[in-house]
PDB file of N, CA, C and O in Angstrom:
ATOM      1  N   MET A 207      93.017 -92.150 -32.904  1.00 79.00           N
ATOM      2  CA  MET A 207      93.825 -92.183 -34.104  1.00 79.00           C
ATOM      3  C   MET A 207      92.969 -92.548 -35.304  1.00 79.00           C
ATOM      4  O   MET A 207      93.162 -92.003 -36.380  1.00 79.00           O
ATOM      5  N   TRP A 208      92.035 -93.470 -35.086  1.00 81.00           N
ATOM      6  CA  TRP A 208      91.180 -93.908 -36.186  1.00 81.00           C
ATOM      7  C   TRP A 208      90.361 -92.737 -36.731  1.00 81.00           C
ATOM      8  O   TRP A 208      90.259 -92.553 -37.938  1.00 81.00           O
ATOM      9  N   GLN A 209      89.772 -91.945 -35.856  1.00 85.00           N
ATOM     10  CA  GLN A 209      88.934 -90.838 -36.295  1.00 85.00           C
ATOM     11  C   GLN A 209      89.749 -89.777 -37.037  1.00 85.00           C
ATOM     12  O   GLN A 209      89.280 -89.204 -38.021  1.00 85.00           O
ATOM     13  N   ILE A 210      90.953 -89.525 -36.592  1.00 83.00           N
ATOM     14  CA  ILE A 210      91.814 -88.563 -37.285  1.00 83.00           C
ATOM     15  C   ILE A 210      92.182 -89.089 -38.668  1.00 83.00           C
ATOM     16  O   ILE A 210      92.193 -88.339 -39.644  1.00 83.00           O
ATOM     17  N   SER A 211      92.439 -90.377 -38.772  1.00 85.00           N
ATOM     18  CA  SER A 211      92.759 -90.932 -40.088  1.00 85.00           C
ATOM     19  C   SER A 211      91.545 -90.887 -41.010  1.00 85.00           C
ATOM     20  O   SER A 211      91.678 -90.654 -42.217  1.00 85.00           O
ATOM     21  N   ILE A 212      90.343 -91.058 -40.465  1.00 89.00           N
ATOM     22  CA  ILE A 212      89.122 -90.971 -41.262  1.00 89.00           C
ATOM     23  C   ILE A 212      88.943 -89.546 -41.807  1.00 89.00           C
ATOM     24  O   ILE A 212      88.590 -89.352 -42.975  1.00 89.00           O
ATOM     25  N   ILE A 213      89.176 -88.554 -40.963  1.00 89.00           N
ATOM     26  CA  ILE A 213      89.073 -87.166 -41.407  1.00 89.00           C
ATOM     27  C   ILE A 213      90.051 -86.919 -42.558  1.00 89.00           C
ATOM     28  O   ILE A 213      89.696 -86.326 -43.577  1.00 89.00           O
ATOM     29  N   GLY A 214      91.281 -87.389 -42.401  1.00 88.00           N
ATOM     30  CA  GLY A 214      92.282 -87.213 -43.458  1.00 88.00           C
ATOM     31  C   GLY A 214      91.909 -87.921 -44.744  1.00 88.00           C
ATOM     32  O   GLY A 214      92.131 -87.405 -45.843  1.00 88.00           O
ATOM     33  N   GLU A 215      91.341 -89.100 -44.629  1.00 90.00           N
ATOM     34  CA  GLU A 215      90.882 -89.827 -45.817  1.00 90.00           C
ATOM     35  C   GLU A 215      89.754 -89.064 -46.494  1.00 90.00           C
ATOM     36  O   GLU A 215      89.701 -88.975 -47.720  1.00 90.00           O
ATOM     37  N   ALA A 216      88.841 -88.527 -45.706  1.00 92.00           N
ATOM     38  CA  ALA A 216      87.710 -87.785 -46.265  1.00 92.00           C
ATOM     39  C   ALA A 216      88.173 -86.560 -47.044  1.00 92.00           C
ATOM     40  O   ALA A 216      87.596 -86.220 -48.078  1.00 92.00           O
ATOM     41  N   VAL A 217      89.216 -85.917 -46.567  1.00 91.00           N
ATOM     42  CA  VAL A 217      89.760 -84.748 -47.267  1.00 91.00           C
ATOM     43  C   VAL A 217      90.193 -85.132 -48.679  1.00 91.00           C
ATOM     44  O   VAL A 217      90.028 -84.351 -49.619  1.00 91.00           O
ATOM     45  N   GLY A 218      90.703 -86.338 -48.831  1.00 90.00           N
ATOM     46  CA  GLY A 218      91.115 -86.795 -50.157  1.00 90.00           C
ATOM     47  C   GLY A 218      89.963 -86.863 -51.140  1.00 90.00           C
ATOM     48  O   GLY A 218      90.172 -86.788 -52.354  1.00 90.00           O
ATOM     49  N   GLY A 219      88.745 -86.971 -50.659  1.00 92.00           N
ATOM     50  CA  GLY A 219      87.579 -87.053 -51.523  1.00 92.00           C
ATOM     51  C   GLY A 219      86.892 -85.726 -51.786  1.00 92.00           C
ATOM     52  O   GLY A 219      85.908 -85.670 -52.526  1.00 92.00           O
ATOM     53  N   ILE A 220      87.392 -84.660 -51.190  1.00 91.00           N
ATOM     54  CA  ILE A 220      86.791 -83.340 -51.393  1.00 91.00           C
ATOM     55  C   ILE A 220      87.300 -82.768 -52.709  1.00 91.00           C
ATOM     56  O   ILE A 220      88.491 -82.827 -53.004  1.00 91.00           O
ATOM     57  N   SER A 221      86.405 -82.207 -53.491  1.00 92.00           N
ATOM     58  CA  SER A 221      86.769 -81.698 -54.810  1.00 92.00           C
ATOM     59  C   SER A 221      87.760 -80.537 -54.710  1.00 92.00           C
ATOM     60  O   SER A 221      87.768 -79.786 -53.720  1.00 92.00           O
ATOM     61  N   ASP A 222      88.552 -80.384 -55.764  1.00 93.00           N
ATOM     62  CA  ASP A 222      89.487 -79.262 -55.829  1.00 93.00           C
ATOM     63  C   ASP A 222      88.733 -77.931 -55.804  1.00 93.00           C
ATOM     64  O   ASP A 222      89.213 -76.959 -55.234  1.00 93.00           O
ATOM     65  N   GLU A 223      87.560 -77.903 -56.400  1.00 92.00           N
ATOM     66  CA  GLU A 223      86.740 -76.691 -56.408  1.00 92.00           C
ATOM     67  C   GLU A 223      86.348 -76.289 -54.991  1.00 92.00           C
ATOM     68  O   GLU A 223      86.443 -75.113 -54.614  1.00 92.00           O
ATOM     69  N   THR A 224      85.913 -77.262 -54.202  1.00 89.00           N
ATOM     70  CA  THR A 224      85.532 -76.979 -52.822  1.00 89.00           C
ATOM     71  C   THR A 224      86.741 -76.522 -52.017  1.00 89.00           C
ATOM     72  O   THR A 224      86.657 -75.569 -51.241  1.00 89.00           O
ATOM     73  N   LYS A 225      87.863 -77.191 -52.204  1.00 91.00           N
ATOM     74  CA  LYS A 225      89.076 -76.788 -51.481  1.00 91.00           C
ATOM     75  C   LYS A 225      89.489 -75.371 -51.856  1.00 91.00           C
ATOM     76  O   LYS A 225      89.870 -74.581 -50.994  1.00 91.00           O
ATOM     77  N   ALA A 226      89.395 -75.045 -53.148  1.00 92.00           N
ATOM     78  CA  ALA A 226      89.773 -73.705 -53.600  1.00 92.00           C
ATOM     79  C   ALA A 226      88.835 -72.642 -53.043  1.00 92.00           C
ATOM     80  O   ALA A 226      89.251 -71.504 -52.799  1.00 92.00           O
ATOM     81  N   SER A 227      87.574 -73.008 -52.807  1.00 89.00           N
ATOM     82  CA  SER A 227      86.612 -72.032 -52.291  1.00 89.00           C
ATOM     83  C   SER A 227      86.761 -71.780 -50.799  1.00 89.00           C
ATOM     84  O   SER A 227      86.170 -70.849 -50.263  1.00 89.00           O
ATOM     85  N   THR A 228      87.554 -72.620 -50.127  1.00 88.00           N
ATOM     86  CA  THR A 228      87.764 -72.459 -48.683  1.00 88.00           C
ATOM     87  C   THR A 228      89.264 -72.532 -48.367  1.00 88.00           C
ATOM     88  O   THR A 228      89.734 -73.451 -47.698  1.00 88.00           O
ATOM     89  N   PRO A 229      90.019 -71.541 -48.837  1.00 89.00           N
ATOM     90  CA  PRO A 229      91.473 -71.576 -48.636  1.00 89.00           C
ATOM     91  C   PRO A 229      91.897 -71.442 -47.176  1.00 89.00           C
ATOM     92  O   PRO A 229      93.031 -71.770 -46.830  1.00 89.00           O
ATOM     93  N   GLU A 230      90.983 -70.984 -46.310  1.00 87.00           N
ATOM     94  CA  GLU A 230      91.341 -70.849 -44.893  1.00 87.00           C
ATOM     95  C   GLU A 230      91.431 -72.193 -44.183  1.00 87.00           C
ATOM     96  O   GLU A 230      91.964 -72.294 -43.085  1.00 87.00           O
ATOM     97  N   ILE A 231      90.925 -73.241 -44.804  1.00 88.00           N
ATOM     98  CA  ILE A 231      91.026 -74.583 -44.224  1.00 88.00           C
ATOM     99  C   ILE A 231      92.304 -75.226 -44.761  1.00 88.00           C
ATOM    100  O   ILE A 231      92.501 -75.317 -45.967  1.00 88.00           O
ATOM    101  N   PRO A 232      93.186 -75.668 -43.885  1.00 89.00           N
ATOM    102  CA  PRO A 232      94.486 -76.210 -44.320  1.00 89.00           C
ATOM    103  C   PRO A 232      94.373 -77.656 -44.823  1.00 89.00           C
ATOM    104  O   PRO A 232      94.800 -78.607 -44.162  1.00 89.00           O
ATOM    105  N   TRP A 233      93.809 -77.827 -46.005  1.00 91.00           N
ATOM    106  CA  TRP A 233      93.515 -79.157 -46.539  1.00 91.00           C
ATOM    107  C   TRP A 233      94.749 -80.056 -46.605  1.00 91.00           C
ATOM    108  O   TRP A 233      94.686 -81.228 -46.229  1.00 91.00           O
ATOM    109  N   ARG A 234      95.876 -79.529 -47.080  1.00 90.00           N
ATOM    110  CA  ARG A 234      97.095 -80.351 -47.204  1.00 90.00           C
ATOM    111  C   ARG A 234      97.618 -80.779 -45.836  1.00 90.00           C
ATOM    112  O   ARG A 234      98.096 -81.898 -45.674  1.00 90.00           O
ATOM    113  N   LEU A 235      97.519 -79.899 -44.866  1.00 87.00           N
ATOM    114  CA  LEU A 235      97.972 -80.247 -43.518  1.00 87.00           C
ATOM    115  C   LEU A 235      97.099 -81.337 -42.902  1.00 87.00           C
ATOM    116  O   LEU A 235      97.594 -82.210 -42.184  1.00 87.00           O
ATOM    117  N   ILE A 236      95.809 -81.273 -43.175  1.00 89.00           N
ATOM    118  CA  ILE A 236      94.896 -82.297 -42.654  1.00 89.00           C
ATOM    119  C   ILE A 236      95.252 -83.653 -43.246  1.00 89.00           C
ATOM    120  O   ILE A 236      95.335 -84.658 -42.533  1.00 89.00           O
ATOM    121  N   ARG A 237      95.476 -83.668 -44.537  1.00 89.00           N
ATOM    122  CA  ARG A 237      95.863 -84.926 -45.198  1.00 89.00           C
ATOM    123  C   ARG A 237      97.225 -85.393 -44.677  1.00 89.00           C
ATOM    124  O   ARG A 237      97.439 -86.579 -44.453  1.00 89.00           O
ATOM    125  N   GLY A 238      98.135 -84.453 -44.464  1.00 86.00           N
ATOM    126  CA  GLY A 238      99.452 -84.793 -43.933  1.00 86.00           C
ATOM    127  C   GLY A 238      99.376 -85.367 -42.526  1.00 86.00           C
ATOM    128  O   GLY A 238     100.127 -86.280 -42.180  1.00 86.00           O
ATOM    129  N   LEU A 239      98.470 -84.839 -41.721  1.00 83.00           N
ATOM    130  CA  LEU A 239      98.286 -85.373 -40.372  1.00 83.00           C
ATOM    131  C   LEU A 239      97.832 -86.819 -40.447  1.00 83.00           C
ATOM    132  O   LEU A 239      98.320 -87.673 -39.715  1.00 83.00           O
ATOM    133  N   ARG A 240      96.913 -87.096 -41.354  1.00 84.00           N
ATOM    134  CA  ARG A 240      96.457 -88.472 -41.553  1.00 84.00           C
ATOM    135  C   ARG A 240      97.637 -89.377 -41.891  1.00 84.00           C
ATOM    136  O   ARG A 240      97.790 -90.458 -41.347  1.00 84.00           O
ATOM    137  N   ASN A 241      98.491 -88.923 -42.783  1.00 81.00           N
ATOM    138  CA  ASN A 241      99.646 -89.731 -43.168  1.00 81.00           C
ATOM    139  C   ASN A 241     100.585 -89.971 -41.990  1.00 81.00           C
ATOM    140  O   ASN A 241     101.118 -91.069 -41.832  1.00 81.00           O
ATOM    141  N   ASN A 242     100.771 -88.959 -41.166  1.00 79.00           N
ATOM    142  CA  ASN A 242     101.606 -89.131 -39.978  1.00 79.00           C
ATOM    143  C   ASN A 242     101.009 -90.134 -39.007  1.00 79.00           C
ATOM    144  O   ASN A 242     101.712 -90.982 -38.459  1.00 79.00           O
ATOM    145  N   VAL A 243      99.708 -90.036 -38.785  1.00 79.00           N
ATOM    146  CA  VAL A 243      99.048 -90.948 -37.851  1.00 79.00           C
ATOM    147  C   VAL A 243      99.132 -92.385 -38.351  1.00 79.00           C
ATOM    148  O   VAL A 243      99.374 -93.309 -37.586  1.00 79.00           O
ATOM    149  N   VAL A 244      98.942 -92.567 -39.636  1.00 78.00           N
ATOM    150  CA  VAL A 244      98.916 -93.916 -40.200  1.00 78.00           C
ATOM    151  C   VAL A 244     100.313 -94.509 -40.346  1.00 78.00           C
ATOM    152  O   VAL A 244     100.494 -95.709 -40.143  1.00 78.00           O
ATOM    153  N   HIS A 245     101.313 -93.686 -40.661  1.00 78.00           N
ATOM    154  CA  HIS A 245     102.626 -94.222 -41.011  1.00 78.00           C
ATOM    155  C   HIS A 245     103.731 -94.025 -39.973  1.00 78.00           C
ATOM    156  O   HIS A 245     104.770 -94.679 -40.067  1.00 78.00           O
ATOM    157  N   ARG A 246     103.539 -93.162 -39.012  1.00 72.00           N
ATOM    158  CA  ARG A 246     104.582 -92.953 -37.999  1.00 72.00           C
ATOM    159  C   ARG A 246     104.269 -93.816 -36.792  1.00 72.00           C
ATOM    160  O   ARG A 246     103.173 -93.799 -36.275  1.00 72.00           O
ATOM    161  N   TYR A 247     105.244 -94.519 -36.350  1.00 65.00           N
ATOM    162  CA  TYR A 247     105.030 -95.467 -35.255  1.00 65.00           C
ATOM    163  C   TYR A 247     105.576 -94.963 -33.926  1.00 65.00           C
ATOM    164  O   TYR A 247     105.205 -95.451 -32.882  1.00 65.00           O
ATOM    165  N   PHE A 248     106.453 -93.970 -33.977  1.00 68.00           N
ATOM    166  CA  PHE A 248     107.029 -93.417 -32.763  1.00 68.00           C
ATOM    167  C   PHE A 248     106.509 -91.995 -32.587  1.00 68.00           C
ATOM    168  O   PHE A 248     106.256 -91.291 -33.539  1.00 68.00           O
ATOM    169  N   ASP A 249     106.334 -91.596 -31.373  1.00 68.00           N
ATOM    170  CA  ASP A 249     105.880 -90.244 -31.042  1.00 68.00           C
ATOM    171  C   ASP A 249     104.447 -89.986 -31.488  1.00 68.00           C
ATOM    172  O   ASP A 249     104.039 -88.855 -31.615  1.00 68.00           O
ATOM    173  N   ILE A 250     103.708 -91.036 -31.743  1.00 74.00           N
ATOM    174  CA  ILE A 250     102.339 -90.902 -32.234  1.00 74.00           C
ATOM    175  C   ILE A 250     101.408 -90.321 -31.168  1.00 74.00           C
ATOM    176  O   ILE A 250     100.484 -89.579 -31.486  1.00 74.00           O
ATOM    177  N   ASP A 251     101.661 -90.610 -29.902  1.00 75.00           N
ATOM    178  CA  ASP A 251     100.799 -90.090 -28.834  1.00 75.00           C
ATOM    179  C   ASP A 251     100.779 -88.570 -28.819  1.00 75.00           C
ATOM    180  O   ASP A 251      99.726 -87.954 -28.677  1.00 75.00           O
ATOM    181  N   ARG A 252     101.940 -87.968 -28.964  1.00 75.00           N
ATOM    182  CA  ARG A 252     102.031 -86.505 -28.963  1.00 75.00           C
ATOM    183  C   ARG A 252     101.295 -85.918 -30.159  1.00 75.00           C
ATOM    184  O   ARG A 252     100.548 -84.940 -30.037  1.00 75.00           O
ATOM    185  N   ILE A 253     101.455 -86.525 -31.320  1.00 75.00           N
ATOM    186  CA  ILE A 253     100.796 -86.043 -32.534  1.00 75.00           C
ATOM    187  C   ILE A 253      99.280 -86.130 -32.383  1.00 75.00           C
ATOM    188  O   ILE A 253      98.559 -85.179 -32.662  1.00 75.00           O
ATOM    189  N   VAL A 254      98.796 -87.263 -31.932  1.00 78.00           N
ATOM    190  CA  VAL A 254      97.357 -87.470 -31.795  1.00 78.00           C
ATOM    191  C   VAL A 254      96.781 -86.552 -30.725  1.00 78.00           C
ATOM    192  O   VAL A 254      95.722 -85.942 -30.908  1.00 78.00           O
ATOM    193  N   HIS A 255      97.462 -86.435 -29.610  1.00 80.00           N
ATOM    194  CA  HIS A 255      96.979 -85.572 -28.528  1.00 80.00           C
ATOM    195  C   HIS A 255      96.858 -84.128 -29.003  1.00 80.00           C
ATOM    196  O   HIS A 255      95.833 -83.471 -28.779  1.00 80.00           O
ATOM    197  N   SER A 256      97.870 -83.638 -29.657  1.00 79.00           N
ATOM    198  CA  SER A 256      97.843 -82.271 -30.155  1.00 79.00           C
ATOM    199  C   SER A 256      96.730 -82.077 -31.184  1.00 79.00           C
ATOM    200  O   SER A 256      95.987 -81.092 -31.133  1.00 79.00           O
ATOM    201  N   ALA A 257      96.599 -83.007 -32.089  1.00 80.00           N
ATOM    202  CA  ALA A 257      95.555 -82.901 -33.119  1.00 80.00           C
ATOM    203  C   ALA A 257      94.162 -82.927 -32.490  1.00 80.00           C
ATOM    204  O   ALA A 257      93.297 -82.133 -32.857  1.00 80.00           O
ATOM    205  N   ALA A 258      93.960 -83.826 -31.548  1.00 82.00           N
ATOM    206  CA  ALA A 258      92.638 -83.968 -30.932  1.00 82.00           C
ATOM    207  C   ALA A 258      92.273 -82.743 -30.092  1.00 82.00           C
ATOM    208  O   ALA A 258      91.123 -82.313 -30.078  1.00 82.00           O
ATOM    209  N   ARG A 259      93.231 -82.167 -29.422  1.00 86.00           N
ATOM    210  CA  ARG A 259      92.948 -81.050 -28.517  1.00 86.00           C
ATOM    211  C   ARG A 259      92.945 -79.696 -29.219  1.00 86.00           C
ATOM    212  O   ARG A 259      92.230 -78.794 -28.791  1.00 86.00           O
ATOM    213  N   VAL A 260      93.747 -79.553 -30.272  1.00 83.00           N
ATOM    214  CA  VAL A 260      93.897 -78.253 -30.914  1.00 83.00           C
ATOM    215  C   VAL A 260      93.329 -78.247 -32.340  1.00 83.00           C
ATOM    216  O   VAL A 260      92.478 -77.429 -32.667  1.00 83.00           O
ATOM    217  N   ASN A 261      93.815 -79.157 -33.160  1.00 83.00           N
ATOM    218  CA  ASN A 261      93.497 -79.101 -34.580  1.00 83.00           C
ATOM    219  C   ASN A 261      92.061 -79.496 -34.921  1.00 83.00           C
ATOM    220  O   ASN A 261      91.430 -78.856 -35.765  1.00 83.00           O
ATOM    221  N   VAL A 262      91.555 -80.540 -34.317  1.00 84.00           N
ATOM    222  CA  VAL A 262      90.197 -80.988 -34.653  1.00 84.00           C
ATOM    223  C   VAL A 262      89.154 -79.936 -34.252  1.00 84.00           C
ATOM    224  O   VAL A 262      88.278 -79.610 -35.063  1.00 84.00           O
ATOM    225  N   PRO A 263      89.208 -79.361 -33.060  1.00 86.00           N
ATOM    226  CA  PRO A 263      88.235 -78.301 -32.747  1.00 86.00           C
ATOM    227  C   PRO A 263      88.344 -77.103 -33.696  1.00 86.00           C
ATOM    228  O   PRO A 263      87.327 -76.516 -34.091  1.00 86.00           O
ATOM    229  N   GLU A 264      89.553 -76.752 -34.083  1.00 85.00           N
ATOM    230  CA  GLU A 264      89.738 -75.645 -35.024  1.00 85.00           C
ATOM    231  C   GLU A 264      89.174 -76.011 -36.393  1.00 85.00           C
ATOM    232  O   GLU A 264      88.532 -75.197 -37.054  1.00 85.00           O
ATOM    233  N   LEU A 265      89.387 -77.239 -36.829  1.00 83.00           N
ATOM    234  CA  LEU A 265      88.832 -77.695 -38.098  1.00 83.00           C
ATOM    235  C   LEU A 265      87.307 -77.649 -38.060  1.00 83.00           C
ATOM    236  O   LEU A 265      86.665 -77.204 -39.019  1.00 83.00           O
ATOM    237  N   GLU A 266      86.723 -78.079 -36.956  1.00 82.00           N
ATOM    238  CA  GLU A 266      85.273 -78.022 -36.822  1.00 82.00           C
ATOM    239  C   GLU A 266      84.771 -76.583 -36.975  1.00 82.00           C
ATOM    240  O   GLU A 266      83.816 -76.314 -37.702  1.00 82.00           O
ATOM    241  N   ARG A 267      85.428 -75.657 -36.327  1.00 82.00           N
ATOM    242  CA  ARG A 267      85.048 -74.249 -36.426  1.00 82.00           C
ATOM    243  C   ARG A 267      85.168 -73.751 -37.863  1.00 82.00           C
ATOM    244  O   ARG A 267      84.275 -73.099 -38.389  1.00 82.00           O
ATOM    245  N   GLN A 268      86.254 -74.106 -38.527  1.00 82.00           N
ATOM    246  CA  GLN A 268      86.457 -73.662 -39.899  1.00 82.00           C
ATOM    247  C   GLN A 268      85.426 -74.257 -40.852  1.00 82.00           C
ATOM    248  O   GLN A 268      84.899 -73.560 -41.712  1.00 82.00           O
ATOM    249  N   VAL A 269      85.152 -75.525 -40.683  1.00 79.00           N
ATOM    250  CA  VAL A 269      84.182 -76.174 -41.566  1.00 79.00           C
ATOM    251  C   VAL A 269      82.812 -75.559 -41.362  1.00 79.00           C
ATOM    252  O   VAL A 269      82.103 -75.241 -42.325  1.00 79.00           O
ATOM    253  N   LEU A 270      82.416 -75.358 -40.114  1.00 75.00           N
ATOM    254  CA  LEU A 270      81.109 -74.762 -39.851  1.00 75.00           C
ATOM    255  C   LEU A 270      81.022 -73.344 -40.379  1.00 75.00           C
ATOM    256  O   LEU A 270      80.032 -72.972 -41.011  1.00 75.00           O
ATOM    257  N   SER A 271      82.046 -72.552 -40.136  1.00 79.00           N
ATOM    258  CA  SER A 271      81.951 -71.148 -40.519  1.00 79.00           C
ATOM    259  C   SER A 271      82.209 -70.921 -42.002  1.00 79.00           C
ATOM    260  O   SER A 271      81.595 -70.040 -42.586  1.00 79.00           O
ATOM    261  N   ALA A 272      83.042 -71.710 -42.616  1.00 80.00           N
ATOM    262  CA  ALA A 272      83.392 -71.459 -44.014  1.00 80.00           C
ATOM    263  C   ALA A 272      82.588 -72.304 -44.987  1.00 80.00           C
ATOM    264  O   ALA A 272      81.869 -71.793 -45.829  1.00 80.00           O
ATOM    265  N   LEU A 273      82.705 -73.586 -44.841  1.00 80.00           N
ATOM    266  CA  LEU A 273      82.124 -74.494 -45.822  1.00 80.00           C
ATOM    267  C   LEU A 273      80.617 -74.649 -45.654  1.00 80.00           C
ATOM    268  O   LEU A 273      79.859 -74.468 -46.601  1.00 80.00           O
ATOM    269  N   LEU A 274      80.178 -74.956 -44.465  1.00 81.00           N
ATOM    270  CA  LEU A 274      78.762 -75.192 -44.235  1.00 81.00           C
ATOM    271  C   LEU A 274      77.943 -73.922 -44.457  1.00 81.00           C
ATOM    272  O   LEU A 274      76.866 -73.964 -45.051  1.00 81.00           O
ATOM    273  N   GLN A 275      78.456 -72.795 -44.017  1.00 83.00           N
ATOM    274  CA  GLN A 275      77.732 -71.539 -44.187  1.00 83.00           C
ATOM    275  C   GLN A 275      77.536 -71.226 -45.668  1.00 83.00           C
ATOM    276  O   GLN A 275      76.486 -70.741 -46.067  1.00 83.00           O
ATOM    277  N   ARG A 276      78.524 -71.526 -46.491  1.00 84.00           N
ATOM    278  CA  ARG A 276      78.423 -71.242 -47.927  1.00 84.00           C
ATOM    279  C   ARG A 276      77.524 -72.219 -48.649  1.00 84.00           C
ATOM    280  O   ARG A 276      76.820 -71.859 -49.584  1.00 84.00           O
ATOM    281  N   THR A 277      77.571 -73.468 -48.256  1.00 85.00           N
ATOM    282  CA  THR A 277      76.848 -74.488 -49.006  1.00 85.00           C
ATOM    283  C   THR A 277      75.438 -74.743 -48.492  1.00 85.00           C
ATOM    284  O   THR A 277      74.552 -75.077 -49.271  1.00 85.00           O
ATOM    285  N   HIS A 278      75.237 -74.608 -47.182  1.00 86.00           N
ATOM    286  CA  HIS A 278      73.926 -74.871 -46.571  1.00 86.00           C
ATOM    287  C   HIS A 278      73.644 -73.826 -45.492  1.00 86.00           C
ATOM    288  O   HIS A 278      73.679 -74.129 -44.297  1.00 86.00           O
ATOM    289  N   PRO A 279      73.321 -72.593 -45.906  1.00 88.00           N
ATOM    290  CA  PRO A 279      73.139 -71.538 -44.902  1.00 88.00           C
ATOM    291  C   PRO A 279      72.018 -71.808 -43.911  1.00 88.00           C
ATOM    292  O   PRO A 279      72.127 -71.422 -42.742  1.00 88.00           O
ATOM    293  N   ASP A 280      70.969 -72.502 -44.335  1.00 90.00           N
ATOM    294  CA  ASP A 280      69.873 -72.799 -43.408  1.00 90.00           C
ATOM    295  C   ASP A 280      70.313 -73.768 -42.310  1.00 90.00           C
ATOM    296  O   ASP A 280      70.021 -73.580 -41.138  1.00 90.00           O
ATOM    297  N   LEU A 281      71.057 -74.792 -42.684  1.00 88.00           N
ATOM    298  CA  LEU A 281      71.587 -75.738 -41.711  1.00 88.00           C
ATOM    299  C   LEU A 281      72.604 -75.067 -40.797  1.00 88.00           C
ATOM    300  O   LEU A 281      72.613 -75.276 -39.589  1.00 88.00           O
ATOM    301  N   PHE A 282      73.452 -74.236 -41.381  1.00 85.00           N
ATOM    302  CA  PHE A 282      74.444 -73.493 -40.594  1.00 85.00           C
ATOM    303  C   PHE A 282      73.752 -72.667 -39.514  1.00 85.00           C
ATOM    304  O   PHE A 282      74.156 -72.689 -38.356  1.00 85.00           O
ATOM    305  N   GLU A 283      72.703 -71.958 -39.881  1.00 88.00           N
ATOM    306  CA  GLU A 283      72.001 -71.104 -38.917  1.00 88.00           C
ATOM    307  C   GLU A 283      71.350 -71.935 -37.815  1.00 88.00           C
ATOM    308  O   GLU A 283      71.392 -71.572 -36.640  1.00 88.00           O
ATOM    309  N   ARG A 284      70.756 -73.061 -38.169  1.00 88.00           N
ATOM    310  CA  ARG A 284      70.140 -73.926 -37.165  1.00 88.00           C
ATOM    311  C   ARG A 284      71.179 -74.456 -36.184  1.00 88.00           C
ATOM    312  O   ARG A 284      70.965 -74.437 -34.968  1.00 88.00           O
ATOM    313  N   LEU A 285      72.322 -74.901 -36.694  1.00 85.00           N
ATOM    314  CA  LEU A 285      73.384 -75.401 -35.813  1.00 85.00           C
ATOM    315  C   LEU A 285      73.940 -74.288 -34.934  1.00 85.00           C
ATOM    316  O   LEU A 285      74.218 -74.503 -33.758  1.00 85.00           O
ATOM    317  N   ARG A 286      74.085 -73.097 -35.492  1.00 83.00           N
ATOM    318  CA  ARG A 286      74.587 -71.963 -34.717  1.00 83.00           C
ATOM    319  C   ARG A 286      73.640 -71.669 -33.565  1.00 83.00           C
ATOM    320  O   ARG A 286      74.065 -71.464 -32.426  1.00 83.00           O
ATOM    321  N   GLN A 287      72.349 -71.667 -33.847  1.00 88.00           N
ATOM    322  CA  GLN A 287      71.374 -71.397 -32.799  1.00 88.00           C
ATOM    323  C   GLN A 287      71.371 -72.479 -31.731  1.00 88.00           C
ATOM    324  O   GLN A 287      71.250 -72.174 -30.548  1.00 88.00           O
ATOM    325  N   GLU A 288      71.521 -73.735 -32.141  1.00 87.00           N
ATOM    326  CA  GLU A 288      71.583 -74.825 -31.167  1.00 87.00           C
ATOM    327  C   GLU A 288      72.778 -74.663 -30.246  1.00 87.00           C
ATOM    328  O   GLU A 288      72.680 -74.863 -29.039  1.00 87.00           O
ATOM    329  N   ARG A 289      73.935 -74.308 -30.821  1.00 82.00           N
ATOM    330  CA  ARG A 289      75.149 -74.129 -30.003  1.00 82.00           C
ATOM    331  C   ARG A 289      74.989 -72.981 -29.024  1.00 82.00           C
ATOM    332  O   ARG A 289      75.548 -73.003 -27.940  1.00 82.00           O
ATOM    333  N   LEU A 290      74.240 -71.960 -29.415  1.00 84.00           N
ATOM    334  CA  LEU A 290      74.027 -70.812 -28.536  1.00 84.00           C
ATOM    335  C   LEU A 290      72.860 -71.004 -27.585  1.00 84.00           C
ATOM    336  O   LEU A 290      72.599 -70.166 -26.735  1.00 84.00           O
ATOM    337  N   GLY A 291      72.128 -72.113 -27.752  1.00 85.00           N
ATOM    338  CA  GLY A 291      70.989 -72.391 -26.899  1.00 85.00           C
ATOM    339  C   GLY A 291      69.764 -71.576 -27.251  1.00 85.00           C
ATOM    340  O   GLY A 291      68.879 -71.374 -26.425  1.00 85.00           O
ATOM    341  N   ILE A 292      69.707 -71.120 -28.495  1.00 78.00           N
ATOM    342  CA  ILE A 292      68.587 -70.286 -28.941  1.00 78.00           C
ATOM    343  C   ILE A 292      67.419 -71.140 -29.422  1.00 78.00           C
ATOM    344  O   ILE A 292      66.274 -70.775 -29.240  1.00 78.00           O
ATOM    345  N   ALA A 293      67.712 -72.282 -29.993  1.00 56.00           N
ATOM    346  CA  ALA A 293      66.675 -73.100 -30.626  1.00 56.00           C
ATOM    347  C   ALA A 293      65.605 -73.561 -29.679  1.00 56.00           C
ATOM    348  O   ALA A 293      65.642 -73.696 -28.548  1.00 56.00           O
TER     349      ALA A 293
END
């Protein structure tokens, strides 16, 4: 739960320009998930489990493919090669 709330907090610090340049990343939903984790006391296990198993891996894929590739193409390529075992 702590890590999911940290991700949501971090989204609050991302510039509007960056968010606008990556509309495929659901920024508002990420922030909303953080709010649910922090403020909802019942049914939190289901929310966290779903986010950890489905949403966080998808967010990682989106950030790597959309944001990192645009801002740091050299780093993106190195990470891609490491994941494929090419490096």
